[in-house]
Amino acid sequence: MGTILAVAATSWGLMMSLAPLLQVRVIFRQRDSSGTSIGWITVLLVGFILWLCYGAAIGNLPLILTNIVSCTVCTVTLLVVLRFRRDQATDVT
């Protein structure tokens, strides 16, 4: 049972890691990130960094891998949000 739970938790962790890409898709489609909170993605990113550090400290490979993916996706999401905020700011002036 423990192995099944570990596989399920790791798989779901990876799905959660990829979830912010749904917001990235919306931003690209609308070419606007004004509806996306920078605070939200920053809180997630800090949390994922802390979990990555914790996973590294205890040598837990599933925690390390899922949080590497999470950090990467959150960083990409944050960059996309900032990019489309900057574009929007230049369009107004």
Coordinates of C-alpha atoms in Angstrom, one line a residue:
M1 CA 0.0 0.0 0.0
G2 CA 2.9 2.4 0.8
T3 CA 4.3 2.0 -2.7
I4 CA 1.0 2.7 -4.3
L5 CA 0.5 5.8 -2.2
A6 CA 4.1 7.0 -3.0
V7 CA 3.5 6.6 -6.7
A8 CA 0.1 8.3 -6.5
A9 CA 1.4 11.2 -4.4
T10 CA 4.4 11.7 -6.7
S11 CA 2.3 11.6 -9.8
W12 CA -0.2 14.0 -8.4
G13 CA 2.7 16.3 -7.2
L14 CA 3.9 16.4 -10.8
M15 CA 0.4 17.3 -12.0
M16 CA 0.2 20.0 -9.4
S17 CA 3.6 21.2 -10.6
L18 CA 2.3 21.7 -14.1
A19 CA -1.0 23.3 -13.1
P20 CA 0.2 26.9 -13.4
L21 CA 0.7 26.2 -17.1
L22 CA -3.0 26.4 -17.4
Q23 CA -2.8 30.1 -16.4
V24 CA 0.1 30.6 -18.8
R25 CA -2.1 29.3 -21.6
V26 CA -4.9 31.8 -20.7
I27 CA -2.4 34.7 -20.6
F28 CA -1.0 33.8 -24.0
R29 CA -4.5 33.5 -25.4
Q30 CA -5.7 36.8 -24.0
R31 CA -2.3 38.5 -24.3
D32 CA -3.0 40.0 -20.9
S33 CA -1.8 39.0 -17.4
S34 CA -3.7 41.7 -15.4
G35 CA -6.0 39.0 -13.9
T36 CA -3.1 37.0 -12.6
S37 CA -1.8 37.7 -9.1
I38 CA 2.0 38.1 -8.9
G39 CA 1.7 37.5 -5.2
W40 CA 0.0 34.2 -5.8
I41 CA 2.7 32.8 -8.0
T42 CA 5.5 34.2 -5.8
V43 CA 4.0 32.5 -2.7
L44 CA 3.9 29.2 -4.7
L45 CA 7.4 29.7 -5.9
V46 CA 8.8 30.3 -2.4
G47 CA 6.9 27.3 -1.1
F48 CA 8.2 25.1 -3.8
I49 CA 11.8 26.3 -3.1
L50 CA 11.4 25.5 0.6
W51 CA 10.0 22.0 -0.2
L52 CA 12.9 21.4 -2.7
C53 CA 15.4 22.3 0.0
Y54 CA 13.6 20.1 2.5
G55 CA 13.6 17.2 0.0
A56 CA 17.3 17.7 -0.6
A57 CA 18.0 17.9 3.1
I58 CA 16.3 14.5 3.8
G59 CA 17.4 13.0 0.4
N60 CA 13.8 12.3 -0.8
L61 CA 14.0 12.0 -4.6
P62 CA 10.2 12.3 -5.2
L63 CA 10.2 15.6 -3.3
I64 CA 13.2 16.8 -5.1
L65 CA 12.0 16.0 -8.6
T66 CA 8.5 17.3 -8.2
N67 CA 9.7 20.5 -6.7
I68 CA 12.3 21.0 -9.4
V69 CA 9.5 20.8 -11.9
S70 CA 7.3 23.1 -9.7
C71 CA 10.1 25.7 -9.4
T72 CA 10.7 25.7 -13.1
V73 CA 7.0 26.0 -14.0
C74 CA 6.4 28.8 -11.5
T75 CA 9.5 30.7 -12.7
V76 CA 8.2 30.4 -16.3
T77 CA 4.7 31.5 -15.2
L78 CA 6.1 34.5 -13.3
L79 CA 8.2 35.5 -16.3
V80 CA 5.1 35.3 -18.6
V81 CA 3.0 37.3 -16.1
L82 CA 5.7 40.0 -15.9
R83 CA 6.2 40.0 -19.7
F84 CA 2.6 40.6 -20.4
R85 CA 2.3 43.2 -17.7
R86 CA 5.2 45.1 -19.2
D87 CA 3.7 44.8 -22.7
Q88 CA 0.4 46.1 -21.4
A89 CA 2.1 49.0 -19.6
T90 CA 3.8 50.1 -22.9
D91 CA 0.6 49.7 -24.8
V92 CA -1.2 52.3 -22.6
T93 CA 1.4 55.0 -23.0

